[in-house]
PDB file of C-alpha atoms in Angstrom:
ATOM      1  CA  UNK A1142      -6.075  -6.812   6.929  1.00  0.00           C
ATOM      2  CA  UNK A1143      -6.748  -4.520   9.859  1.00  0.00           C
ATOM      3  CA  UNK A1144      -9.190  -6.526  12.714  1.00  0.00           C
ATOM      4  CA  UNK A1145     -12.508  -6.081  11.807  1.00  0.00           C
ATOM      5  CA  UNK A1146     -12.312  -6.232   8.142  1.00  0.00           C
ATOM      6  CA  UNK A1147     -12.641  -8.961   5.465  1.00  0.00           C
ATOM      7  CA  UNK A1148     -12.632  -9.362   1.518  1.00  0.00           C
ATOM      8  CA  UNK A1149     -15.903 -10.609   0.821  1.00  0.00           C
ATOM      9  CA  UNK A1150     -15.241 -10.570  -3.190  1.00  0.00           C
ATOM     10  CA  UNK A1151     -12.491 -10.599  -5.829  1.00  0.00           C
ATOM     11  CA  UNK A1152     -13.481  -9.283  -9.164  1.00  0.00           C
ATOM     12  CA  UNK A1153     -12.698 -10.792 -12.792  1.00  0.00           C
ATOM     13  CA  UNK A1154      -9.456 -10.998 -13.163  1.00  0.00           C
ATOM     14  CA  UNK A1155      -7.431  -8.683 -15.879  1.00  0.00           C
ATOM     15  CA  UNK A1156      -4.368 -10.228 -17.750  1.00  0.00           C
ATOM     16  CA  UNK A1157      -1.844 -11.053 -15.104  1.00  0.00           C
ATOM     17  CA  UNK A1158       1.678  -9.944 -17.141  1.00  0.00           C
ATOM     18  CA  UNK A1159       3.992  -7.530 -16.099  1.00  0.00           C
ATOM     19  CA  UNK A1160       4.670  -5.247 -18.970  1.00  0.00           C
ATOM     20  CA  UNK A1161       7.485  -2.197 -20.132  1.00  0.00           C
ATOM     21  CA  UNK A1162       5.888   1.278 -20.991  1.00  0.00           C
ATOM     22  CA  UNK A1163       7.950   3.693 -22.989  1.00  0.00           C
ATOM     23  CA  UNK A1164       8.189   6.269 -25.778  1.00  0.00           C
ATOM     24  CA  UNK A1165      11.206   4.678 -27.156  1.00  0.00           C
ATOM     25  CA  UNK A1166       9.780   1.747 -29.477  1.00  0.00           C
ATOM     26  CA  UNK A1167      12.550   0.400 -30.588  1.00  0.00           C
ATOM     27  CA  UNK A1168      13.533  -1.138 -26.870  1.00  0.00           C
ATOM     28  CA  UNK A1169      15.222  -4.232 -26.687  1.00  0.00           C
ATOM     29  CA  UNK A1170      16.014  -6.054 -23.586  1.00  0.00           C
ATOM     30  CA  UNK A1171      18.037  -8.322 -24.630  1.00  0.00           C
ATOM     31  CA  UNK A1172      20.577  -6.182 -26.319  1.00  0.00           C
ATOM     32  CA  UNK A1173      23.007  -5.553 -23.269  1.00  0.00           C
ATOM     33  CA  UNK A1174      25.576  -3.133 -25.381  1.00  0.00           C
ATOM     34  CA  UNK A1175      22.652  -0.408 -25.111  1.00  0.00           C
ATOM     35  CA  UNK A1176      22.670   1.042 -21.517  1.00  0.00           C
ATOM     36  CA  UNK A1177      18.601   0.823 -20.127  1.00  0.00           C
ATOM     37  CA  UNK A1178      17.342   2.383 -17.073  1.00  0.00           C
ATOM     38  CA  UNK A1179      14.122   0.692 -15.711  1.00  0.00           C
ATOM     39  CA  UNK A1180      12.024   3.008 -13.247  1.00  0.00           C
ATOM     40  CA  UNK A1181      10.560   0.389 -10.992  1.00  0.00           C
ATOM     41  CA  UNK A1182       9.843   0.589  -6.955  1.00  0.00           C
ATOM     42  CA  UNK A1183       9.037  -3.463  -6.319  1.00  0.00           C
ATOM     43  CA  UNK A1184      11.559  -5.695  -5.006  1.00  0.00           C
ATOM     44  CA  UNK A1185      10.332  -8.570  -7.099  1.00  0.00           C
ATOM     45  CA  UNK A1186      10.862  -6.709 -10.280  1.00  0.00           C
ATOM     46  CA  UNK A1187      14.109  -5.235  -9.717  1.00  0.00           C
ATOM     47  CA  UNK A1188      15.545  -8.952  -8.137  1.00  0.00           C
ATOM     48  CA  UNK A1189      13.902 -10.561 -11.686  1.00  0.00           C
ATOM     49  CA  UNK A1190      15.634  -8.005 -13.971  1.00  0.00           C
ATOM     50  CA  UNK A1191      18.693  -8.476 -12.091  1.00  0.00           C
ATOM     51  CA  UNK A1192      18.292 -12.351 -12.842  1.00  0.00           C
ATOM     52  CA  UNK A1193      16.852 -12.191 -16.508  1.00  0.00           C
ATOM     53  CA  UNK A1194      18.710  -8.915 -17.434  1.00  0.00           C
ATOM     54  CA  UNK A1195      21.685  -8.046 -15.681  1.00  0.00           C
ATOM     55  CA  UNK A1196      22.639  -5.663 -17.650  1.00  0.00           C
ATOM     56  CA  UNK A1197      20.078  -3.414 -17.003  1.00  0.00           C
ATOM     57  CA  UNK A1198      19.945  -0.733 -14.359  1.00  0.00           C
ATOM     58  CA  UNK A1199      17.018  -0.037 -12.308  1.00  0.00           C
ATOM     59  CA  UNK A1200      16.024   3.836 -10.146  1.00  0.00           C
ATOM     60  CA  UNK A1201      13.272   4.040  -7.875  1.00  0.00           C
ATOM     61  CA  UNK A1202      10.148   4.799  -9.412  1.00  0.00           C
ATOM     62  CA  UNK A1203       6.738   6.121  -7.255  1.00  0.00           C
ATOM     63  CA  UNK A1204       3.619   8.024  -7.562  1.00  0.00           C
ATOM     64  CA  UNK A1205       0.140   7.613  -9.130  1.00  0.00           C
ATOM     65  CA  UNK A1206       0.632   6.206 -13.325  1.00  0.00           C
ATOM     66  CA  UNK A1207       0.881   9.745 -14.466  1.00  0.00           C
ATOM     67  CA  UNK A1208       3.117  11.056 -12.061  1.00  0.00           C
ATOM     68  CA  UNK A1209       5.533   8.174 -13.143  1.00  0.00           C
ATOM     69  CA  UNK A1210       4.957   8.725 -17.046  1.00  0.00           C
ATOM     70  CA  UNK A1211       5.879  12.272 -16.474  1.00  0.00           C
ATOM     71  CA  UNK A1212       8.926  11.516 -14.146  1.00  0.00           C
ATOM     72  CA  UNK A1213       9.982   9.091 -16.996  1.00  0.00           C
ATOM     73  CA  UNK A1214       9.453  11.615 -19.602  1.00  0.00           C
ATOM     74  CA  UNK A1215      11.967  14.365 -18.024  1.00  0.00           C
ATOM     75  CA  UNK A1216      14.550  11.799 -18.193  1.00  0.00           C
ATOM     76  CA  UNK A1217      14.274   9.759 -14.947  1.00  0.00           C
ATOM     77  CA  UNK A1218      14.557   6.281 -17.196  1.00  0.00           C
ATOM     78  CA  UNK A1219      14.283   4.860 -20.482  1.00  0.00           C
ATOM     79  CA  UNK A1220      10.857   2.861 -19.782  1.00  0.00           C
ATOM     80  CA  UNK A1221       8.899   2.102 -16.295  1.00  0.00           C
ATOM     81  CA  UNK A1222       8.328  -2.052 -15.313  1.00  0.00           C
ATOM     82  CA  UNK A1223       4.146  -2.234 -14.276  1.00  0.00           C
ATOM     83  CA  UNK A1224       1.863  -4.332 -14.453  1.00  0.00           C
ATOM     84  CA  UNK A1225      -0.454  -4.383 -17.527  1.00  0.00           C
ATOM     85  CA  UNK A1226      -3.718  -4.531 -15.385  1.00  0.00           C
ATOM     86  CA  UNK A1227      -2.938  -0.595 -14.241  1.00  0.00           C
ATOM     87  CA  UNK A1228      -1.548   0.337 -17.545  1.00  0.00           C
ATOM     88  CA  UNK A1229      -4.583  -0.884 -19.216  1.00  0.00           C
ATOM     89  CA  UNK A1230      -7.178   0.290 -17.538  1.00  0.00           C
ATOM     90  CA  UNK A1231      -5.647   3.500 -17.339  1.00  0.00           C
ATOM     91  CA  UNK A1232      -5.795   3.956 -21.281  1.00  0.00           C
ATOM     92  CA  UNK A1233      -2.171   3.541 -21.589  1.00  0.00           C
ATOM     93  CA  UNK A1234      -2.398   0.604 -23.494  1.00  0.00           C
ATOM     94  CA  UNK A1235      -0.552   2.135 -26.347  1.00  0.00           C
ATOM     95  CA  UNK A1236       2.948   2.777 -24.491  1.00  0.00           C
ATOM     96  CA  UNK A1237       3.160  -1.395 -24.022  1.00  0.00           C
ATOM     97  CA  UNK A1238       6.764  -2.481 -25.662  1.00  0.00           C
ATOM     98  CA  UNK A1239       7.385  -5.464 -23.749  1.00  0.00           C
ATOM     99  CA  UNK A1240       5.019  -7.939 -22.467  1.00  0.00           C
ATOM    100  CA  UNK A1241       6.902 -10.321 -19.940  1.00  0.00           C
ATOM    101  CA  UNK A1242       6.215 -14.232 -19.761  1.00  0.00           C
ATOM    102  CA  UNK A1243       4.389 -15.394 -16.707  1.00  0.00           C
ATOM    103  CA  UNK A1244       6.772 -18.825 -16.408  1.00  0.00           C
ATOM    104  CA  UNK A1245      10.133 -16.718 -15.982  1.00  0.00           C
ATOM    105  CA  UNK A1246       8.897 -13.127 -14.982  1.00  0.00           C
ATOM    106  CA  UNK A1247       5.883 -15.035 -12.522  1.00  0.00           C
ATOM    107  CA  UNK A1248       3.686 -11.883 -11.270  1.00  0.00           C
ATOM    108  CA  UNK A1249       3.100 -10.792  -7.459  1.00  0.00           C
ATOM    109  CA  UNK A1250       0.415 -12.911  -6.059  1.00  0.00           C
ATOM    110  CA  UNK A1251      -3.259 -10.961  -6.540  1.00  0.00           C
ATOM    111  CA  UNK A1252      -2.093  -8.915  -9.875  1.00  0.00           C
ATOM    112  CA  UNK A1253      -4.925  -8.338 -11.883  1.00  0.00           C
ATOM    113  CA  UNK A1254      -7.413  -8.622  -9.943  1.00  0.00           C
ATOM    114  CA  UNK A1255      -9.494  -5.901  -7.458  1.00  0.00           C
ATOM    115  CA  UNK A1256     -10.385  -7.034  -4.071  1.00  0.00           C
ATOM    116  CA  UNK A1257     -13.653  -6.202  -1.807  1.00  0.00           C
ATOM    117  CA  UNK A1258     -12.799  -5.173   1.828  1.00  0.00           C
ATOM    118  CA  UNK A1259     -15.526  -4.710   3.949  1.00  0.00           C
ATOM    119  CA  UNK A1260     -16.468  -4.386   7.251  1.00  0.00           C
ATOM    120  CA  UNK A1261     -17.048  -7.766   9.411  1.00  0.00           C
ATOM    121  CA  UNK A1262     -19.784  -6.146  11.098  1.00  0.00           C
ATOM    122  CA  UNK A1263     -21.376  -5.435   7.743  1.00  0.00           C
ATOM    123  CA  UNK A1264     -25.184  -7.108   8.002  1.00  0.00           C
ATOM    124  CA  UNK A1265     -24.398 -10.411   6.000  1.00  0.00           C
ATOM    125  CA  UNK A1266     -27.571 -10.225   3.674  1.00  0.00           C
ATOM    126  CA  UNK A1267     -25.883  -6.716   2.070  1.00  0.00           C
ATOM    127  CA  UNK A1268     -22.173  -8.661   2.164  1.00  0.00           C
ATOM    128  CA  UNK A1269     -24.047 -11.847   0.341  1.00  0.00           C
ATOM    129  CA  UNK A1270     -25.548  -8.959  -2.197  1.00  0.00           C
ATOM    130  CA  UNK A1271     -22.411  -7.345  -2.894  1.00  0.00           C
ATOM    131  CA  UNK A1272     -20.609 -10.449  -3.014  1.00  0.00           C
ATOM    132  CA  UNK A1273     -22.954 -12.257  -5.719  1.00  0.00           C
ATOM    133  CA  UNK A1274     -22.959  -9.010  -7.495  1.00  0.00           C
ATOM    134  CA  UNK A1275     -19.024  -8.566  -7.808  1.00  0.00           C
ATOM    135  CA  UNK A1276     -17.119 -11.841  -6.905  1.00  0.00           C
ATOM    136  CA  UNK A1277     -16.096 -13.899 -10.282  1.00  0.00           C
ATOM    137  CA  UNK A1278     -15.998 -17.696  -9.364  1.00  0.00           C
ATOM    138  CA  UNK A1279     -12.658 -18.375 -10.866  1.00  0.00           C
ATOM    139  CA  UNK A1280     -10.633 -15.532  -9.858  1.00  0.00           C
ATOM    140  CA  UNK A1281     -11.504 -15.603  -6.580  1.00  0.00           C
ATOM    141  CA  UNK A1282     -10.771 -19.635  -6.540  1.00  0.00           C
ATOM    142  CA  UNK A1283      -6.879 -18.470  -7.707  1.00  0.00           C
ATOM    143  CA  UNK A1284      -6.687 -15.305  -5.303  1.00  0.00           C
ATOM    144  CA  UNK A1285      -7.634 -17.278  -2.311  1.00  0.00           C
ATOM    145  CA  UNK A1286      -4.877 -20.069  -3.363  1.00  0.00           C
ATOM    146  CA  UNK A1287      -2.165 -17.332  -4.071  1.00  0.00           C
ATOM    147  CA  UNK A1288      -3.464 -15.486  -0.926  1.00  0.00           C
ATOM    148  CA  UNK A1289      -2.389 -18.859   1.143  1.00  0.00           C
ATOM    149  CA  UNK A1290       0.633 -18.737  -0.620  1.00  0.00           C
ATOM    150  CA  UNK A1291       1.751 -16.106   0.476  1.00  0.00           C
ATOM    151  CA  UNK A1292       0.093 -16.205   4.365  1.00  0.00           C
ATOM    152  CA  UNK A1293       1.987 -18.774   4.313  1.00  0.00           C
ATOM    153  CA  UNK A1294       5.409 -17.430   3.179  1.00  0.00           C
ATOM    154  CA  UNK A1295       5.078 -14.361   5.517  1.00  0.00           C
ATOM    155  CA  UNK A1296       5.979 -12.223   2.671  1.00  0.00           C
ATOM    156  CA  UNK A1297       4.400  -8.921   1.581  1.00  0.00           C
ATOM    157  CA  UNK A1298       4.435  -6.212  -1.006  1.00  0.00           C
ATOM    158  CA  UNK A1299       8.279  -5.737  -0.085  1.00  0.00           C
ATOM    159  CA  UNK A1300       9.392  -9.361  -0.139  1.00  0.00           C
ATOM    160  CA  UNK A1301      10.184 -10.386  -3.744  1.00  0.00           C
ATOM    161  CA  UNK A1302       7.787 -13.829  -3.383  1.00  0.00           C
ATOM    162  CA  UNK A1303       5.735 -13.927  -6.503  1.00  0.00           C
ATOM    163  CA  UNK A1304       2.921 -16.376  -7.232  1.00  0.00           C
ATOM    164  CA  UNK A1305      -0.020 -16.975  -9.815  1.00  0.00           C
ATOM    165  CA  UNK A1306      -2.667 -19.918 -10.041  1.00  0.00           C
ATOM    166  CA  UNK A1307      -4.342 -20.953 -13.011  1.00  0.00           C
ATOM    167  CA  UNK A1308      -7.083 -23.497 -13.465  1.00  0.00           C
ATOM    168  CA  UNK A1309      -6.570 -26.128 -16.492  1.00  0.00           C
ATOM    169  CA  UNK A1310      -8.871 -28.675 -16.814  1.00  0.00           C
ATOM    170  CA  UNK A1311     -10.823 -28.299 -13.999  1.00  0.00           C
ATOM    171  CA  UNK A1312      -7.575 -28.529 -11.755  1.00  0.00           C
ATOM    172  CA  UNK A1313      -6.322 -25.901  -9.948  1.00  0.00           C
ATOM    173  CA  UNK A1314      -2.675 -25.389 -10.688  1.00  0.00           C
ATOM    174  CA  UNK A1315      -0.752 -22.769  -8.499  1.00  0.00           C
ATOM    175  CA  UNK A1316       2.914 -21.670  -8.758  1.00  0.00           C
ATOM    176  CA  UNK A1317       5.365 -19.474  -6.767  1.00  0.00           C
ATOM    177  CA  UNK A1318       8.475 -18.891  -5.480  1.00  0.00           C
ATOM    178  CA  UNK A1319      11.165 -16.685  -3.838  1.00  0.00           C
ATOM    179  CA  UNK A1320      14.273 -14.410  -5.593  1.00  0.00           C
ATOM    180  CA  UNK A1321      16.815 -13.276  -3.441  1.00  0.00           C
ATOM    181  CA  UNK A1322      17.731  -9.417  -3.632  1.00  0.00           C
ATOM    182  CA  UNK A1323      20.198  -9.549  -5.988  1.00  0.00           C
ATOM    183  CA  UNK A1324      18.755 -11.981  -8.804  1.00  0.00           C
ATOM    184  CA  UNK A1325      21.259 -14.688  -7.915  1.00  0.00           C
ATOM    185  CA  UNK A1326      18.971 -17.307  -6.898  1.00  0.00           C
ATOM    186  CA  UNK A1327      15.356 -18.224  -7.347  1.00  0.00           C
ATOM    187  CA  UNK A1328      13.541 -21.369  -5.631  1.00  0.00           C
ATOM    188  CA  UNK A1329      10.427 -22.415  -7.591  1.00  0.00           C
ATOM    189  CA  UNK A1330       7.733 -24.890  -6.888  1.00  0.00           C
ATOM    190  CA  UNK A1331       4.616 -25.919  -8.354  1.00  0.00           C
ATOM    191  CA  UNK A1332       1.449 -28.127  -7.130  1.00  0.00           C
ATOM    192  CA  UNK A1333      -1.736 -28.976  -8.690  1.00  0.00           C
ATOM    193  CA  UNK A1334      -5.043 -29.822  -7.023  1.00  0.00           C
ATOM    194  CA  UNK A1335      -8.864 -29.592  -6.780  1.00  0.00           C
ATOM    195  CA  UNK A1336     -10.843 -26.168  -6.921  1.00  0.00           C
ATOM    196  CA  UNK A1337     -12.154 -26.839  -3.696  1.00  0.00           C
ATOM    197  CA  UNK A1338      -8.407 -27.036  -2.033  1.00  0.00           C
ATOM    198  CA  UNK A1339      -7.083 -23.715  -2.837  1.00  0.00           C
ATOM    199  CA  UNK A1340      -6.212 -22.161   0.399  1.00  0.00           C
ATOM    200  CA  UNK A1341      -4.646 -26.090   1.365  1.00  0.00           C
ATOM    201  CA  UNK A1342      -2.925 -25.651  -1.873  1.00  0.00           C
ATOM    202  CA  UNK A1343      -0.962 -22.014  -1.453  1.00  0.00           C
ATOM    203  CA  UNK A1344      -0.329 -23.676   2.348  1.00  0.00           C
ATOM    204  CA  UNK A1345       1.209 -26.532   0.560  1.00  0.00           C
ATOM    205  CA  UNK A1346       3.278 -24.907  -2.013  1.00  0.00           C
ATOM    206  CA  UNK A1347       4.866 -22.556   0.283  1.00  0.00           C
ATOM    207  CA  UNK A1348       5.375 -25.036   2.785  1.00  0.00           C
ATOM    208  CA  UNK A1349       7.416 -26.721  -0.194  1.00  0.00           C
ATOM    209  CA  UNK A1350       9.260 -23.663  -1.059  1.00  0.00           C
ATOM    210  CA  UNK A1351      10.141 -23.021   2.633  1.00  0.00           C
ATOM    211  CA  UNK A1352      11.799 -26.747   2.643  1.00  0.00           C
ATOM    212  CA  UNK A1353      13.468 -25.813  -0.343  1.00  0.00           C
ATOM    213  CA  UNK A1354      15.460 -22.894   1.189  1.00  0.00           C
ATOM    214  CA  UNK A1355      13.208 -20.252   0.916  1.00  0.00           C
ATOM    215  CA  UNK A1356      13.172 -20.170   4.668  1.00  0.00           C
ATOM    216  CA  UNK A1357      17.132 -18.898   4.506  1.00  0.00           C
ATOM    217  CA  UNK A1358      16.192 -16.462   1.451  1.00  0.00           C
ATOM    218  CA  UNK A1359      13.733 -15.316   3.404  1.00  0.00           C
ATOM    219  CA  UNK A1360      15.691 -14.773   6.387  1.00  0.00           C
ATOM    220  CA  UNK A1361      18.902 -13.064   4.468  1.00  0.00           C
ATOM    221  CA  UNK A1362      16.027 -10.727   2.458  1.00  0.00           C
ATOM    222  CA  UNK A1363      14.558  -9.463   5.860  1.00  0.00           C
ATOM    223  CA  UNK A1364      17.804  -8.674   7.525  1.00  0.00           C
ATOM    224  CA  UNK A1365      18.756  -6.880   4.541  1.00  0.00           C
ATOM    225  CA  UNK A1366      15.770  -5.350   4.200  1.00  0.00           C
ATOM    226  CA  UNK A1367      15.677  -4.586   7.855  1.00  0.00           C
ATOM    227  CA  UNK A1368      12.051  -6.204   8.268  1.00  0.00           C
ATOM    228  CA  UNK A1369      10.932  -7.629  11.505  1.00  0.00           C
TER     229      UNK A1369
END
């Protein structure tokens, strides 16, 4: 976050899956003797397809939800990799064909949820308003673990390190990891803990995951990235 500014809130948290949209409904992932092009622009997505599915091809997708249905429509690709929280709320619920699972194809660390930036300066009765008004307890417990997580990690919306917390009987249970560019490797880690621990928690995992070798992935995914 620029100085000066803080998230004072996370909202309730939308299903956390990324999904496929597409006209064609008879898709199939899995069958690799049908060529598929998948319009995504995240590295994450494009390193787990390569890992999952390396058969299919992926082409830079951007632009608002429409812009890309329309793209995809003249013939850009055969269906668009998003996350369902967008897609839903959008009203394009109806162009779902593939719902990923959350253990293999683990989301980017926040998705689903909408954050609250405000000012610092902001007089702290109106942040405590807005903040009992809009923050939802649980959400924000997992957000501020995954948030760590990632601090942590020193990754960003262009490095492919994906996280998600959960909370199962009253524990908090958070997991995440690193893919390299090209799908060939993944390092995953997973800790558990109480509610009350969640930014110690995303420290801890990523701390783990670094030790692991995620500090080489990372290393080898900035210089080919050519991020400072």
């Amino acid at each position: 976050l620029p100085e000066g500014y803080e998230l004072i809130a996370f909202t309730e948290r939308e299903k956390v899956n990324d999904i496929l949209v597409s006209h064609q409904k008879d898709l199939d992932l899995q069958n690799s003797s049908r060529p598929l092009v998948i319009g995504t622009s995240s590295a994450r997505r494009k390193a787990m397809l390569r890992h999952f599915y390396p058969h299919v091809s992926t082409v830079e997708m951007r632009g608002n939800l429409q812009t890309r249905i329309s793209k995809m429509e003249s013939g850009a690709c055969d269906a668009m990799l998003l996350a369902y929280a967008g897609v839903h709320r959008m009203g394009y619920h109806d162009m779902i064909v593939h719902e990923f699972d959350i253990h293999h194809f683990t989301p980017a660390v926040g998705q689903g949820s909408i954050a609250i930036e405000a000012l610092a300066s902001m007089d702290t009765e109106k942040q405590a308003r807005i903040s009992s008004l809009l923050d939802h307890g649980s959400s924000s417990v997992q957000l501020k673990a995954e948030r760590a997580f990632l601090r942590t990690m020193r990754g960003g919306c262009s490095i492919p390190v994906f996280g998600l917390a959960t909370i199962e009987n009253g524990q908090l249970n958070l997991r995440g990891g690193i893919i390299s560019l090209d799908g060939q490797e993944v390092i995953r880690e997973h800790i558990c803990g109480p509610l009350d621990t969640a930014e110690v928690l995303g420290e801890r995992l990523a701390r783990a995951v670094l030790a692991q070798g995620g500090d080489r992935l990372l290393e080898n995914i900035r210089k080919q990235m050519k991020i400072d």
